[in-house]
CSV table of C-alpha atoms and ligand atoms in Angstrom, one decimal:
chain,number,residue,atom,x,y,z
I,2,MET,CA,24.3,15.5,8.2
I,3,GLU,CA,24.3,17.2,11.4
I,4,LEU,CA,20.6,18.1,11.1
I,5,PHE,CA,20.0,14.2,12.1
I,6,GLY,CA,23.1,13.8,14.4
I,7,GLN,CA,24.6,10.1,14.9
I,8,SER,CA,23.4,7.5,12.8
I,9,GLU,CA,20.4,5.5,14.8
I,10,THR,CA,17.9,2.7,14.1
I,11,LEU,CA,14.1,1.9,15.3
I,12,ASP,CA,14.2,-2.1,16.2
I,13,ASP,CA,11.4,-3.8,15.9
I,14,MET,CA,9.3,-5.9,18.6
I,15,SER,CA,11.9,-9.3,18.7
I,16,VAL,CA,11.2,-12.4,17.2
I,17,GLU,CA,10.7,-14.0,20.5
I,18,ASP,CA,8.8,-11.2,22.4
I,19,PHE,CA,6.7,-11.4,19.1
I,20,ARG,CA,6.2,-14.7,19.1
I,21,SER,CA,5.4,-14.6,22.8
I,22,ALA,CA,2.9,-11.6,22.4
I,23,ALA,CA,1.2,-13.8,19.2
I,24,HIS,CA,0.6,-16.9,21.5
I,25,HIS,CA,-0.8,-14.8,24.1
I,26,LEU,CA,-3.3,-12.9,21.4
I,27,ILE,CA,-4.4,-16.4,20.0
I,28,GLU,CA,-5.4,-17.6,23.3
I,29,TRP,CA,-7.4,-14.6,24.1
I,30,ILE,CA,-9.0,-14.6,20.3
I,31,SER,CA,-10.2,-18.4,20.9
I,32,ASN,CA,-11.3,-17.4,24.4
I,33,TYR,CA,-13.3,-14.2,23.0
I,34,GLN,CA,-14.7,-16.7,20.5
I,35,GLU,CA,-15.7,-19.3,22.9
I,36,GLU,CA,-17.0,-17.1,25.4
I,37,ILE,CA,-18.7,-14.5,23.4
I,38,GLU,CA,-22.0,-14.9,25.0
I,39,THR,CA,-20.8,-13.5,28.4
I,40,PHE,CA,-20.1,-10.0,26.6
I,41,PRO,CA,-23.4,-8.1,26.4
I,42,VAL,CA,-24.0,-7.4,22.9
I,43,LEU,CA,-24.2,-3.8,23.0
I,44,PRO,CA,-22.0,-2.0,25.3
I,45,GLN,CA,-23.3,0.0,28.3
I,46,VAL,CA,-21.2,3.1,27.8
I,47,GLU,CA,-22.2,6.6,26.9
I,48,PRO,CA,-20.5,8.9,24.1
I,49,GLY,CA,-17.0,9.7,25.4
I,50,ASP,CA,-16.4,7.1,28.3
I,51,ILE,CA,-13.5,5.0,26.0
I,52,SER,CA,-11.6,8.5,25.3
I,53,SER,CA,-11.6,10.0,28.8
I,54,LYS,CA,-10.2,6.6,30.1
I,55,CYS,CA,-7.4,6.8,27.6
I,56,VAL,CA,-5.6,9.3,29.7
I,57,ASN,CA,-2.1,7.7,29.4
I,58,ALA,CA,-0.1,10.4,27.4
I,59,LEU,CA,2.1,8.9,24.5
I,60,THR,CA,5.4,7.8,26.4
I,61,VAL,CA,8.7,8.7,25.4
I,62,GLU,CA,10.1,5.5,25.7
I,63,GLY,CA,7.5,3.6,24.4
I,64,GLU,CA,5.5,0.8,26.1
I,65,SER,CA,5.0,-3.2,26.6
I,66,TYR,CA,3.0,-5.2,24.9
I,67,GLN,CA,1.6,-6.5,28.2
I,68,GLU,CA,0.7,-2.8,29.3
I,69,ILE,CA,-0.8,-1.8,26.3
I,70,PHE,CA,-3.0,-5.2,26.3
I,71,GLN,CA,-4.0,-4.6,29.8
I,72,ASP,CA,-5.6,-1.3,28.4
I,73,PHE,CA,-7.2,-3.0,25.5
I,74,GLU,CA,-8.8,-5.3,28.0
I,75,SER,CA,-9.9,-2.3,30.6
I,76,ILE,CA,-10.7,0.7,28.3
I,77,ILE,CA,-11.5,-0.8,24.9
I,78,LEU,CA,-12.9,-3.9,25.3
I,79,PRO,CA,-16.0,-2.9,27.5
I,80,GLY,CA,-16.8,0.2,24.7
I,81,ILE,CA,-16.7,-3.0,22.1
I,82,THR,CA,-20.5,-3.5,20.3
I,83,HIS,CA,-20.1,-7.2,19.6
I,84,TRP,CA,-21.0,-7.8,16.3
I,85,ASN,CA,-19.6,-11.7,16.4
I,86,HIS,CA,-22.4,-12.0,19.2
I,87,PRO,CA,-24.8,-14.7,18.0
I,88,GLY,CA,-27.8,-12.1,19.5
I,89,PHE,CA,-26.5,-9.7,17.0
I,90,PHE,CA,-29.7,-9.2,14.6
I,91,ALA,CA,-29.2,-5.4,13.8
I,92,TYR,CA,-28.7,-3.7,10.3
I,93,PHE,CA,-27.3,-6.0,8.3
I,94,ALA,CA,-25.0,-8.3,10.4
I,95,ASP,CA,-21.3,-8.5,9.3
I,96,GLY,CA,-20.8,-11.9,10.0
I,97,GLY,CA,-17.2,-13.0,9.9
I,98,SER,CA,-15.9,-16.6,10.9
I,99,ALA,CA,-12.7,-18.3,12.0
I,100,PRO,CA,-11.0,-19.2,8.5
I,101,GLY,CA,-11.8,-15.9,7.4
I,102,LEU,CA,-10.1,-14.4,10.6
I,103,LEU,CA,-7.1,-16.7,9.7
I,104,GLY,CA,-7.2,-15.1,6.6
I,105,GLU,CA,-7.1,-11.9,8.0
I,106,MET,CA,-4.4,-12.4,10.1
I,107,LEU,CA,-2.0,-13.8,7.3
I,108,SER,CA,-3.0,-10.8,4.9
I,109,ALA,CA,-1.6,-8.1,7.7
I,110,ALA,CA,1.1,-10.4,8.6
I,111,LEU,CA,2.2,-10.0,4.6
I,112,ASN,CA,1.1,-6.3,4.5
I,113,VAL,CA,1.3,-6.2,0.5
I,114,ASN,CA,-0.1,-3.7,-1.2
I,115,VAL,CA,-2.1,-4.7,-4.3
I,116,MET,CA,-1.9,-1.9,-6.8
I,117,LEU,CA,-0.1,-3.1,-9.8
I,118,TRP,CA,0.1,-6.8,-10.4
I,119,LYS,CA,4.0,-6.3,-10.0
I,120,THR,CA,3.6,-5.0,-6.5
I,121,SER,CA,1.7,-8.2,-5.2
I,122,PRO,CA,1.7,-10.5,-8.1
I,123,ALA,CA,-0.4,-13.0,-5.8
I,124,GLY,CA,-2.5,-10.3,-4.5
I,125,THR,CA,-4.0,-9.7,-8.1
I,126,GLU,CA,-4.3,-12.9,-9.3
I,127,LEU,CA,-5.7,-14.4,-6.3
I,128,GLU,CA,-8.1,-11.8,-6.1
I,129,GLU,CA,-9.1,-12.5,-9.9
I,130,VAL,CA,-9.6,-16.3,-9.0
I,131,THR,CA,-11.1,-16.0,-5.5
I,132,LEU,CA,-13.9,-13.5,-7.7
I,133,ASP,CA,-14.4,-16.0,-10.2
I,134,MET,CA,-15.0,-18.8,-7.7
I,135,LEU,CA,-17.6,-16.5,-6.1
I,136,ARG,CA,-19.0,-15.5,-9.3
I,137,SER,CA,-19.8,-19.0,-10.3
I,138,LEU,CA,-21.0,-19.9,-7.1
I,139,VAL,CA,-23.8,-17.0,-7.5
I,140,GLY,CA,-24.5,-18.2,-10.9
I,141,LEU,CA,-23.2,-15.1,-13.0
I,142,PRO,CA,-21.7,-15.4,-16.4
I,143,THR,CA,-18.1,-15.6,-17.2
I,144,GLU,CA,-18.0,-12.1,-18.6
I,145,PHE,CA,-18.3,-10.5,-15.3
I,146,PHE,CA,-14.7,-9.5,-13.7
I,147,GLY,CA,-14.2,-8.6,-10.3
I,148,VAL,CA,-12.7,-6.5,-7.9
I,149,ILE,CA,-12.6,-6.2,-4.2
I,150,ASN,CA,-13.4,-2.7,-2.6
I,151,ASP,CA,-13.8,-1.5,1.1
I,152,SER,CA,-17.5,-0.9,0.8
I,153,ALA,CA,-20.8,-0.9,-1.0
I,154,SER,CA,-20.5,2.6,-0.8
I,155,SER,CA,-17.2,2.5,-2.8
I,156,SER,CA,-18.4,0.0,-5.3
I,157,SER,CA,-21.5,1.9,-6.1
I,158,LEU,CA,-20.0,4.9,-6.5
I,159,TYR,CA,-17.3,3.8,-8.7
I,160,ALA,CA,-20.3,1.9,-10.8
I,161,LEU,CA,-22.1,5.0,-11.1
I,162,ALA,CA,-18.5,7.0,-12.0
I,163,ALA,CA,-18.4,4.2,-14.8
I,164,ALA,CA,-21.5,5.1,-16.1
I,165,ARG,CA,-21.3,8.5,-16.0
I,166,ASN,CA,-18.1,8.4,-18.1
I,167,LYS,CA,-20.5,6.1,-20.5
I,168,ALA,CA,-22.8,9.0,-20.8
I,169,PHE,CA,-20.6,11.9,-20.8
I,170,PRO,CA,-17.5,10.1,-22.5
I,171,GLU,CA,-15.5,13.8,-22.5
I,172,ILE,CA,-15.9,14.1,-18.8
I,173,GLY,CA,-12.7,12.7,-17.6
I,174,ARG,CA,-11.1,15.5,-19.8
I,175,PHE,CA,-13.4,18.6,-19.5
I,176,GLY,CA,-15.3,17.7,-16.0
I,177,MET,CA,-18.8,18.5,-16.1
I,178,PHE,CA,-18.8,22.1,-17.1
I,179,GLY,CA,-21.1,23.1,-19.6
I,180,LEU,CA,-22.8,19.5,-19.9
I,181,PRO,CA,-26.5,18.8,-19.9
I,182,LYS,CA,-28.0,17.7,-16.4
I,183,GLY,CA,-27.7,13.8,-15.6
I,184,ARG,CA,-30.0,11.7,-13.8
I,185,ILE,CA,-29.8,8.2,-11.4
I,186,TYR,CA,-32.7,6.5,-11.1
I,187,THR,CA,-33.7,4.3,-7.8
I,188,SER,CA,-36.0,3.4,-5.7
I,189,GLU,CA,-37.4,5.3,-2.8
I,190,GLN,CA,-36.3,2.4,-0.7
I,191,SER,CA,-32.7,2.3,-2.3
I,192,HIS,CA,-29.4,2.6,0.2
I,193,SER,CA,-28.4,6.6,1.2
I,194,SER,CA,-25.0,5.3,-0.6
I,195,ILE,CA,-26.4,6.1,-3.8
I,196,ASP,CA,-27.3,9.7,-2.7
I,197,LYS,CA,-24.0,9.9,-1.8
I,198,ALA,CA,-22.7,8.9,-4.9
I,199,GLY,CA,-24.7,11.1,-6.6
I,200,ILE,CA,-23.5,14.3,-4.6
I,201,THR,CA,-19.9,13.0,-4.9
I,202,LEU,CA,-20.2,12.7,-8.1
I,203,GLY,CA,-21.8,16.1,-9.1
I,204,PHE,CA,-25.3,15.4,-9.8
I,205,GLY,CA,-26.3,16.5,-6.2
I,206,THR,CA,-29.2,15.0,-4.7
I,207,ASP,CA,-31.7,16.1,-7.2
I,208,GLY,CA,-30.1,14.4,-9.7
I,209,VAL,CA,-31.1,10.9,-8.2
I,210,CYS,CA,-34.4,10.1,-8.6
I,211,LYS,CA,-36.0,8.0,-6.1
I,212,VAL,CA,-38.9,6.4,-8.3
I,213,GLU,CA,-41.7,5.0,-6.3
I,214,VAL,CA,-42.8,1.5,-4.8
I,215,ASP,CA,-45.1,-0.9,-5.0
I,216,SER,CA,-47.0,-2.1,-1.5
I,217,GLN,CA,-44.0,-5.0,-1.3
I,218,TYR,CA,-40.9,-1.7,-1.4
I,219,ARG,CA,-40.4,-2.8,-4.9
I,220,MET,CA,-39.2,0.0,-7.8
I,221,SER,CA,-42.6,0.5,-9.5
I,222,GLN,CA,-41.2,-0.1,-13.4
I,223,ASN,CA,-44.2,2.1,-14.6
I,224,ALA,CA,-43.0,5.1,-12.6
I,225,LEU,CA,-39.5,4.5,-13.4
I,226,ARG,CA,-40.2,4.6,-17.5
I,227,ARG,CA,-42.3,7.5,-16.7
I,228,SER,CA,-39.4,9.5,-15.0
I,229,ILE,CA,-36.6,8.2,-17.8
I,230,GLU,CA,-39.3,9.7,-20.7
I,231,GLU,CA,-40.0,12.9,-18.6
I,232,ASP,CA,-36.3,13.4,-18.6
I,233,LEU,CA,-35.6,12.6,-21.9
I,234,GLU,CA,-38.3,15.3,-23.2
I,235,ALA,CA,-36.7,17.9,-20.8
I,236,GLY,CA,-33.2,17.1,-22.2
I,237,VAL,CA,-31.9,15.5,-19.0
I,238,VAL,CA,-29.5,12.7,-19.4
I,239,PRO,CA,-30.7,9.3,-18.2
I,240,VAL,CA,-27.0,8.1,-16.5
I,241,ALA,CA,-27.8,5.4,-14.8
I,242,VAL,CA,-30.7,2.9,-13.3
I,243,VAL,CA,-29.7,1.1,-9.6
I,244,ALA,CA,-31.6,-1.8,-8.8
I,245,THR,CA,-31.4,-3.1,-5.5
I,246,ILE,CA,-31.9,-7.2,-4.1
I,247,GLY,CA,-32.4,-6.5,-0.7
I,248,THR,CA,-33.1,-3.3,0.5
I,249,THR,CA,-31.9,-2.0,3.5
I,250,SER,CA,-35.1,-1.2,5.6
I,251,SER,CA,-37.3,-4.2,4.0
I,252,SER,CA,-35.1,-6.3,2.4
I,253,SER,CA,-37.5,-6.0,-1.0
I,254,ILE,CA,-36.2,-7.3,-4.2
I,255,ASP,CA,-36.6,-4.9,-7.3
I,256,PRO,CA,-38.2,-6.3,-10.7
I,257,VAL,CA,-34.4,-6.5,-11.9
I,258,ASN,CA,-35.4,-8.4,-15.2
I,259,GLU,CA,-38.0,-5.9,-15.9
I,260,ILE,CA,-36.0,-2.9,-15.3
I,261,ALA,CA,-33.2,-4.8,-17.5
I,262,GLN,CA,-35.4,-4.5,-20.0
I,263,ILE,CA,-36.0,-0.9,-19.7
I,264,SER,CA,-32.3,-0.1,-19.1
I,265,ARG,CA,-31.6,-1.5,-22.1
I,266,GLU,CA,-34.4,-0.1,-24.5
I,267,TYR,CA,-32.8,3.5,-23.2
I,268,ASP,CA,-29.3,2.6,-23.6
I,269,ILE,CA,-28.8,3.4,-19.8
I,270,TRP,CA,-26.2,1.6,-17.4
I,271,LEU,CA,-27.7,-0.7,-14.7
I,272,HIS,CA,-26.1,-1.1,-11.5
I,273,VAL,CA,-27.4,-3.8,-9.3
I,274,ASP,CA,-26.9,-3.2,-5.7
I,275,ALA,CA,-26.8,-6.9,-3.6
I,276,ALA,CA,-24.9,-5.5,-1.0
I,277,TYR,CA,-26.6,-7.9,1.5
I,278,GLY,CA,-29.3,-10.0,-1.0
I,279,GLY,CA,-26.0,-11.0,-3.3
I,280,PRO,CA,-24.8,-14.4,-1.6
I,281,ALA,CA,-28.3,-15.9,-1.5
I,282,ALA,CA,-28.0,-16.5,-5.4
I,283,ILE,CA,-26.0,-19.4,-4.0
I,284,LEU,CA,-29.3,-20.9,-2.9
I,285,ASN,CA,-30.9,-22.6,-6.2
I,286,GLU,CA,-34.2,-21.9,-4.7
I,287,LEU,CA,-33.5,-18.3,-4.4
I,288,ARG,CA,-32.2,-18.1,-8.0
I,289,PRO,CA,-35.6,-16.4,-9.2
I,290,TYR,CA,-35.4,-13.6,-7.2
I,291,PHE,CA,-32.1,-12.7,-9.3
I,292,THR,CA,-33.2,-13.4,-12.6
I,293,GLY,CA,-32.2,-10.3,-14.9
I,294,TRP,CA,-29.2,-9.5,-12.6
I,295,GLU,CA,-26.6,-10.9,-15.2
I,296,LYS,CA,-27.9,-8.3,-17.8
I,297,ALA,CA,-26.8,-5.8,-15.3
I,298,ASP,CA,-23.6,-3.5,-16.0
I,299,SER,CA,-22.3,-3.9,-12.9
I,300,ILE,CA,-23.2,-5.5,-9.5
I,301,VAL,CA,-22.1,-5.2,-6.2
I,302,MET,CA,-22.2,-7.6,-3.2
I,303,ASN,CA,-20.6,-7.7,0.2
I,304,PRO,CA,-19.1,-10.9,1.4
I,305,HIS,CA,-19.0,-9.0,4.7
I,306,LYS,CA,-22.1,-8.7,5.0
I,307,TRP,CA,-23.5,-11.8,4.8
I,308,LEU,CA,-20.7,-14.3,3.5
I,309,PHE,CA,-18.7,-14.8,6.7
I,310,THR,CA,-16.1,-12.6,5.6
I,311,PRO,CA,-14.9,-10.3,8.2
I,312,VAL,CA,-15.3,-6.6,7.5
I,313,ASP,CA,-14.2,-5.4,5.1
I,314,CYS,CA,-14.9,-7.1,1.9
I,315,SER,CA,-17.0,-5.7,-1.1
I,316,VAL,CA,-17.0,-7.1,-4.4
I,317,LEU,CA,-17.9,-5.0,-7.5
I,318,TYR,CA,-18.8,-7.2,-10.6
I,319,CYS,CA,-18.5,-5.4,-13.8
I,320,GLN,CA,-19.6,-6.8,-17.7
I,321,ASN,CA,-16.6,-4.6,-19.3
I,322,ARG,CA,-13.6,-3.9,-17.7
I,323,GLU,CA,-13.0,-1.4,-20.0
I,324,GLU,CA,-15.7,0.8,-18.7
I,325,PHE,CA,-14.1,1.1,-15.7
I,326,SER,CA,-10.6,1.4,-16.6
I,327,ARG,CA,-11.9,3.9,-18.7
I,328,ALA,CA,-13.0,6.0,-16.3
I,329,PHE,CA,-10.0,5.7,-13.6
I,330,SER,CA,-6.7,4.3,-15.0
I,331,ILE,CA,-3.9,7.0,-14.8
I,332,ILE,CA,-0.3,5.3,-14.5
I,333,PRO,CA,1.6,8.1,-13.3
I,334,GLU,CA,5.5,8.4,-14.3
I,335,TYR,CA,6.6,6.8,-11.3
I,336,LEU,CA,4.5,3.6,-11.6
I,337,GLN,CA,5.1,3.3,-15.3
I,338,GLY,CA,8.2,0.8,-15.0
I,339,GLY,CA,6.1,-2.8,-15.4
I,340,SER,CA,2.9,-1.6,-15.3
I,341,ASP,CA,2.4,-3.6,-18.5
I,342,GLN,CA,2.6,-6.6,-16.9
I,343,GLY,CA,-0.5,-8.3,-16.0
I,344,THR,CA,-3.5,-6.8,-14.2
I,345,ASN,CA,-3.3,-3.6,-12.3
I,346,LEU,CA,-6.2,-3.4,-10.0
I,347,MET,CA,-5.4,0.2,-9.3
I,348,ASP,CA,-7.2,0.6,-12.4
I,349,TYR,CA,-10.8,0.0,-11.3
I,350,GLY,CA,-11.3,2.6,-8.8
I,351,VAL,CA,-10.3,5.9,-6.8
I,352,SER,CA,-7.9,3.9,-4.2
I,353,LEU,CA,-4.0,2.9,-5.3
I,354,GLY,CA,-3.3,1.4,-2.4
I,355,ARG,CA,-5.3,-1.7,-1.8
I,356,ARG,CA,-5.5,-4.4,0.6
I,357,PHE,CA,-4.9,-7.9,0.4
I,358,ARG,CA,-8.8,-8.8,1.0
I,359,SER,CA,-9.0,-11.8,-1.4
I,360,LEU,CA,-6.9,-14.0,1.1
I,361,LYS,CA,-9.6,-14.0,3.6
I,362,LEU,CA,-12.4,-14.6,1.1
I,363,TRP,CA,-10.4,-17.0,-0.3
I,364,PHE,CA,-10.0,-18.9,3.1
I,365,VAL,CA,-13.8,-18.8,3.5
I,366,LEU,CA,-14.9,-20.1,0.1
I,367,ARG,CA,-12.0,-23.2,0.3
I,368,TYR,CA,-13.3,-23.7,4.0
I,369,PHE,CA,-16.7,-24.0,3.7
I,370,GLY,CA,-16.8,-25.3,0.3
I,371,LYS,CA,-20.2,-25.0,-1.9
I,372,GLN,CA,-22.2,-27.2,0.6
I,373,GLY,CA,-21.4,-25.2,3.5
I,374,LEU,CA,-22.0,-21.9,2.2
I,375,ALA,CA,-25.5,-22.8,1.1
I,376,ARG,CA,-25.8,-24.6,4.2
I,377,GLY,CA,-25.0,-21.2,6.2
I,378,ILE,CA,-27.1,-19.3,4.0
I,379,ARG,CA,-30.1,-21.5,4.0
I,380,GLY,CA,-30.2,-21.8,7.6
I,381,HIS,CA,-30.3,-18.4,8.1
I,382,CYS,CA,-33.4,-17.9,5.8
I,383,LYS,CA,-34.9,-21.1,7.5
I,384,MET,CA,-34.6,-19.2,11.2
I,385,ALA,CA,-35.6,-15.7,9.4
I,386,SER,CA,-38.8,-17.7,8.0
I,387,ASP,CA,-39.5,-19.4,11.4
I,388,PHE,CA,-39.4,-16.0,13.0
I,389,SER,CA,-41.6,-14.6,10.3
I,390,SER,CA,-44.3,-17.4,11.0
I,391,TRP,CA,-44.3,-16.8,15.0
I,392,VAL,CA,-44.8,-13.2,14.0
I,393,VAL,CA,-47.8,-13.9,11.9
I,394,ALA,CA,-49.2,-16.2,14.4
I,395,HIS,CA,-49.6,-13.7,17.1
I,396,PRO,CA,-52.5,-11.5,17.2
I,397,GLU,CA,-50.5,-8.2,18.4
I,398,TRP,CA,-47.7,-8.5,16.3
I,399,GLU,CA,-47.5,-8.4,12.6
I,400,LEU,CA,-45.3,-8.3,9.7
I,401,VAL,CA,-44.4,-5.4,7.9
I,402,ALA,CA,-42.9,-6.9,4.7
I,403,PRO,CA,-42.3,-10.5,2.9
I,404,THR,CA,-39.0,-12.2,4.0
I,405,PRO,CA,-37.4,-13.3,1.1
I,406,PHE,CA,-33.9,-13.8,2.9
I,407,SER,CA,-32.9,-13.6,6.5
I,408,THR,CA,-34.6,-10.1,7.6
I,409,VAL,CA,-37.8,-10.2,9.3
I,410,VAL,CA,-39.5,-6.5,9.4
I,411,PHE,CA,-42.1,-6.4,11.9
I,412,ARG,CA,-43.8,-4.2,14.9
I,413,TYR,CA,-45.8,-4.2,17.6
I,414,ILE,CA,-49.1,-3.5,17.2
I,415,GLY,CA,-51.1,-4.0,20.5
I,416,LYS,CA,-54.7,-3.9,21.3
I,417,ASP,CA,-56.2,-1.0,20.6
I,418,LEU,CA,-54.0,1.4,20.2
I,419,SER,CA,-53.5,4.4,18.4
I,420,PRO,CA,-50.5,4.6,15.4
I,421,GLU,CA,-48.7,6.9,17.9
I,422,GLN,CA,-48.9,4.2,20.6
I,423,GLN,CA,-47.8,1.5,18.5
I,424,ASP,CA,-44.5,3.9,17.4
I,425,SER,CA,-44.0,4.3,21.0
I,426,CYS,CA,-44.5,0.7,22.1
I,427,ASN,CA,-42.0,-0.4,19.2
I,428,SER,CA,-39.3,2.1,20.2
I,429,GLN,CA,-39.5,1.0,23.9
I,430,ILE,CA,-39.9,-2.4,23.4
I,431,LEU,CA,-36.4,-2.1,20.9
I,432,GLU,CA,-34.6,0.2,24.2
I,433,ARG,CA,-35.9,-2.6,26.4
I,434,VAL,CA,-34.5,-5.4,24.1
I,435,ASN,CA,-31.1,-4.1,23.2
I,436,ARG,CA,-30.4,-3.5,26.7
I,437,THR,CA,-30.7,-6.8,27.8
I,438,GLY,CA,-27.4,-7.7,26.4
I,439,GLU,CA,-28.8,-10.6,25.0
I,440,MET,CA,-29.7,-9.2,21.7
I,441,PHE,CA,-29.4,-6.4,19.7
I,442,ILE,CA,-31.9,-5.5,16.7
I,443,SER,CA,-32.1,-2.4,15.1
I,444,ASP,CA,-35.5,-0.1,13.7
I,445,THR,CA,-36.5,1.6,10.6
I,446,ARG,CA,-39.9,3.4,9.8
I,447,LEU,CA,-41.5,2.2,6.6
I,448,ASP,CA,-45.0,4.1,5.2
I,449,GLY,CA,-44.3,6.7,8.4
I,450,LYS,CA,-44.5,4.0,11.1
I,451,VAL,CA,-41.7,2.4,13.5
I,452,VAL,CA,-40.7,-0.9,12.6
I,453,LEU,CA,-38.1,-3.6,13.9
I,454,ARG,CA,-35.7,-5.6,12.2
I,455,LEU,CA,-34.0,-8.8,12.8
I,456,CYS,CA,-31.4,-9.7,10.3
I,457,ILE,CA,-29.3,-12.8,10.5
I,458,GLY,CA,-25.9,-13.4,9.2
I,459,ASN,CA,-24.0,-14.3,11.6
I,460,ILE,CA,-22.3,-18.1,11.7
I,461,GLN,CA,-22.8,-18.4,15.4
I,462,SER,CA,-26.7,-17.7,15.3
I,463,LYS,CA,-28.7,-20.6,15.8
I,464,GLU,CA,-32.1,-21.7,16.2
I,465,HIS,CA,-32.4,-21.2,20.2
I,466,HIS,CA,-30.7,-17.5,19.8
I,467,ILE,CA,-34.0,-16.6,17.7
I,468,GLN,CA,-36.3,-18.5,20.0
I,469,ASN,CA,-35.1,-16.3,22.7
I,470,ALA,CA,-35.1,-13.0,20.7
I,471,TRP,CA,-38.8,-13.6,20.2
I,472,ASN,CA,-39.3,-14.4,23.9
I,473,LEU,CA,-37.7,-11.1,25.0
I,474,LEU,CA,-39.5,-9.5,22.3
I,475,GLN,CA,-42.5,-10.4,23.9
I,476,LYS,CA,-41.7,-10.1,27.4
I,477,SER,CA,-40.7,-6.5,27.0
I,478,SER,CA,-44.2,-5.8,24.8
I,479,MET,CA,-45.7,-7.0,28.0
I,480,GLN,CA,-44.1,-4.7,30.5
I,481,ILE,CA,-45.5,-2.0,28.2
I,482,THR,CA,-49.0,-0.9,29.2
I,483,VAL,CA,-51.5,1.8,28.2
I,484,ARG,CA,-52.7,4.0,31.4
I,485,ASN,CA,-55.2,7.1,30.8
I,486,GLY,CA,-54.7,6.6,27.1
I,487,SER,CA,-50.8,6.9,27.4
I,488,LEU,CA,-48.1,4.2,27.7
I,489,SER,CA,-45.8,3.9,30.9
I,490,LYS,CA,-43.6,1.1,31.9
I,491,LEU,CA,-44.0,-1.6,34.6
W,7,LIG,C1,-28.2,-2.3,0.1
W,7,LIG,C2,-27.1,-1.7,0.7
W,7,LIG,N1,-26.4,-1.3,-0.2
W,7,LIG,C3,-25.1,-0.8,0.2
W,7,LIG,C4,-25.1,-0.5,1.9
W,7,LIG,C5,-24.0,0.2,2.0
W,7,LIG,O1,-23.2,-0.8,2.7
W,7,LIG,P1,-21.2,-0.3,3.2
W,7,LIG,O2,-21.7,-0.3,4.6
W,7,LIG,O3,-20.5,-1.5,2.5
W,7,LIG,O4,-21.4,0.8,2.1
W,7,LIG,C6,-25.7,-0.7,2.6
W,7,LIG,C7,-25.5,-1.1,4.1
W,7,LIG,O5,-26.3,-1.4,4.6
W,7,LIG,C8,-27.0,-1.6,1.9
W,7,LIG,O6,-28.1,-1.9,3.1
């Protein structure tokens, strides 16, 4: 008793103060959305700039909302990369939307933990209902059961853990000691999250076989078959094949149907990484790219990448949910009570505590409807296709890969430049356009060359933003000249 002195409690912010702060915040967020283009997409800051300004020590008595907000505006905001900006074309564009934001606010307000059905009946059932809606929207059969994770990296890790469990059924009890070596097959162009899963699951990077790709960066079926055969001969156990629909560097699409045949033939788990490309299956005209994905054991797609849903929201679909619960279900004593009621979503991955992420996705799906979502995705693809045609028509630029979705991969080739000079030009162009604050694109390397990527995924990006990006790119290329064989800036 004495240890804690007199009884005391902490009072939350009063409802009146909360209401007034929340009104202010909503007003600020609405203005932010309206004025988003007045912010530079990329902040003009150096590493350490933000932390060095957060000099205020933690006060003894706490501070007012106004004081905290003032620091948010003066210190934090200048260090924000504005993913909501319509000129954000880097990576995959993680585009949110206003209805998604409203759902996110509500989920923060309710603050439920969707671990067992009992801890959030509505959170559990809405996740099932929403993912059924999404599943039918992208044309997957009803057998697919979905769960929401934070990221595609987690979703793929869980899928590959379930695959590992299927290949080595005793692994959950005895671990990997004494087991033969296992292998995951994926293309040279697949995302690094597959390597990370390989490391985390004990296969190591050597346990992830990088199958070669063709001239359009798609996994070679023959090379895949060859690798599997060689491994079988050497006593290595094939654990999973990971095919990608929309690879990170070039948005290439692996031949999923043919890969599915091979996986079935050898009885190997097939995981499809459609983290970016998945939502494109909403469009009937793009469905042929997805042929065969319904044969996969598991599929990941990220509504936070290309379905107007704020981060984080990654959907993992699986054909046979028991494969996942076998890999992950452990019900400790303190959670036994009521664990036999309804679905317990904690059974399908590593996290026990889970956010109420389905609420924002439900808001997005219901607000925009089938037609609206299709219009958004189709509009992005059309803009990307227009941009590609401008690149193709220009003698000093080249398209590096096909543009099946909303990502354009291209580069400046100039006139009579050596490969090294072309690389240097592209890096300089990237730096210059990103410095304008009007746009942000990223680069990567394909076949050893520096290439630029423009990805359209933001609901606010319209044709004039794409046109502006193209103008800025051309302008930047003209400001770089070659003198005496080396590049210089005008
Ligand atoms: C094809 C692909 N898969 C997986 C990921 C990982 O996504 P996340 O950031 O959700 O882990 C990415 C990231 O861009 C990706 O491009």
